[in-house]
Amino acid sequence: MSSRRGFLRDFLAGAGIFASAKVLSAQEMDMSQEMQGMRMKEKKGSRSSGHGRVATVPVQTPDVPDLPFRMDGNVKEFRLIAEPVKQEIVPGRVVDLWGYNGSAPGPTIQVTKGDRVRIIVDNHLPEATSMHWHGFEIPNDMDGSPGSSQDAIAPGGRFVYEFTLNQEGTYFYHSHMAMQEMMGMIGAFIMHPKEAHKPAVDKDFVIVLQEYAILPNIDVPNSMNMEFNWLTFNGKSGPATTPLIVRHGERVRIRLINLGMDHHPIHLHGHQFVVTGTEGGRQPESTWGPGNTVLVGVAQARDIEFLANNPGDWMLHCHLPHHMMNQMSSNVGPMTRRMQMPAGEGMEQGMGMMRGGSPTSEENGPSLGRGMGVGSTAEQAKSNSPLKANSSMQRQDMPGMQMSAPQVSKDANSVPGFPQDAFMEGPMMAMDKMVDKPENLGLRLGWSGFMAGMMTFVRVLPPDKYDEIMKLREKQQGKKSMSDMPRMEHQHE
Ligand SMILES: [Cu+2]
């Protein structure tokens, strides 16, 4: 029995399914059997059942767990707990978000068209919440609209949703309390077709786009701010995002989901893709046209597909310049690069560092650093500060940071516009070792200094490199103890 349990544990870890020791139960047996079936089909290569039908592959959501389920008769039963979450979005930056089951975004739900599902939602937040099923064609009383289709779920309360799903595509769930959305409360809800769409894909990924405004010396997002200094893919900012690993020649789908305040033009290097789906499901092939950038609007989903026929490590990123930065805040201090230039704010004020009040107080709410936010009153003309060339920017408090001098010309300080606010890109920001993981194996030395915000890689690898990374990943995930894994509490029994 113990060896069987050990096998299950390894298997679940290998499949990227996380559960705590508390829930090693029939629930996992159901989940594992279904996932095993999917994986075996995946391994066969063509995944054809012999009648021209091709099975779907499960989606991978890098850095986010899948939500396990148990079968209750013919009903797939899931449990979601709305709760505060501590999340490390880059090494050393742990922030207080709100999410589901210990993760923001919440765990990914995968079902198949025709499934009857039950989702038990428990509210462990200090305030009321409600769960909306975005784009679902379900009875009105299951829609999760607080005040109209149901009462909001009180703190400590529970609501049980149950419906049959006859749709297919990239959907999502989210709190229908607006400010909670800006604390992280969304998750992917993938409805697989009964057989794969043609042409079938070999890899299917999900990326949830989120953004936060977090003042430099506090860990709580300012949900009132309208500009953002932390931009995340699946709850991580570059270089902490986990690359999408693809074997050369595979067909790839990436499902992008946006729930924030901004639209994100997501750009892929080295390939042209077609948009094959929206938040409303599959698009007819007659609408597919080539592109390499897709605008994912707020509350929208976009599926892109391409043949990974160009080997290499290709960037996949939001193309808004400010969305490729981390912890964006202003250069501050009394900057007196030339005479007569107005001095900036003091360090604390200029960076929006809190010394009183809450993140949403009158003093801190509308403004983050220099002129961030509607109604900002702290906007002032500031010169740029001189930057010492050839000086190491090694951070003593972060030993994993790579030691090197910024690449700056000798006359840099006489060039108007230099240094720009947020001069933070380049080799001196590299932290390869701090974000070491199998998926990063073999990336060029210093790569991490150029990845921030909504940035990751699609790594199109030759078979030997691909196999090497997969083996390493399985080994590492097998080693993970259950206590290290994201929390999944089930308290009803
Ligand atoms: Cu963006």
PDB file of C-alpha atoms and ligand atoms in Angstrom, residues 231 262-266 318-320 323 454, ligand 1:
ATOM      1  CA  LEU A 231       3.521  42.572 -14.478  1.00  0.00           C
ATOM      2  CA  ASP A 262      -4.439  47.021 -19.269  1.00  0.00           C
ATOM      3  CA  HIS A 263      -4.404  45.385 -22.662  1.00  0.00           C
ATOM      4  CA  HIS A 264      -1.324  43.377 -23.521  1.00  0.00           C
ATOM      5  CA  PRO A 265       0.158  42.957 -27.017  1.00  0.00           C
ATOM      6  CA  ILE A 266       1.865  39.579 -26.654  1.00  0.00           C
ATOM      7  CA  CYS A 318       4.136  41.750 -23.710  1.00  0.00           C
ATOM      8  CA  HIS A 319       5.432  44.468 -25.987  1.00  0.00           C
ATOM      9  CA  LEU A 320       4.379  47.454 -23.853  1.00  0.00           C
ATOM     10  CA  HIS A 323       5.374  45.812 -18.989  1.00  0.00           C
ATOM     11  CA  MET A 454       5.682  39.843 -18.723  1.00  0.00           C
TER      12      MET A 454
HETATM   13 CU    CU B   1       1.359  44.452 -21.235  1.00  0.00          CU
END
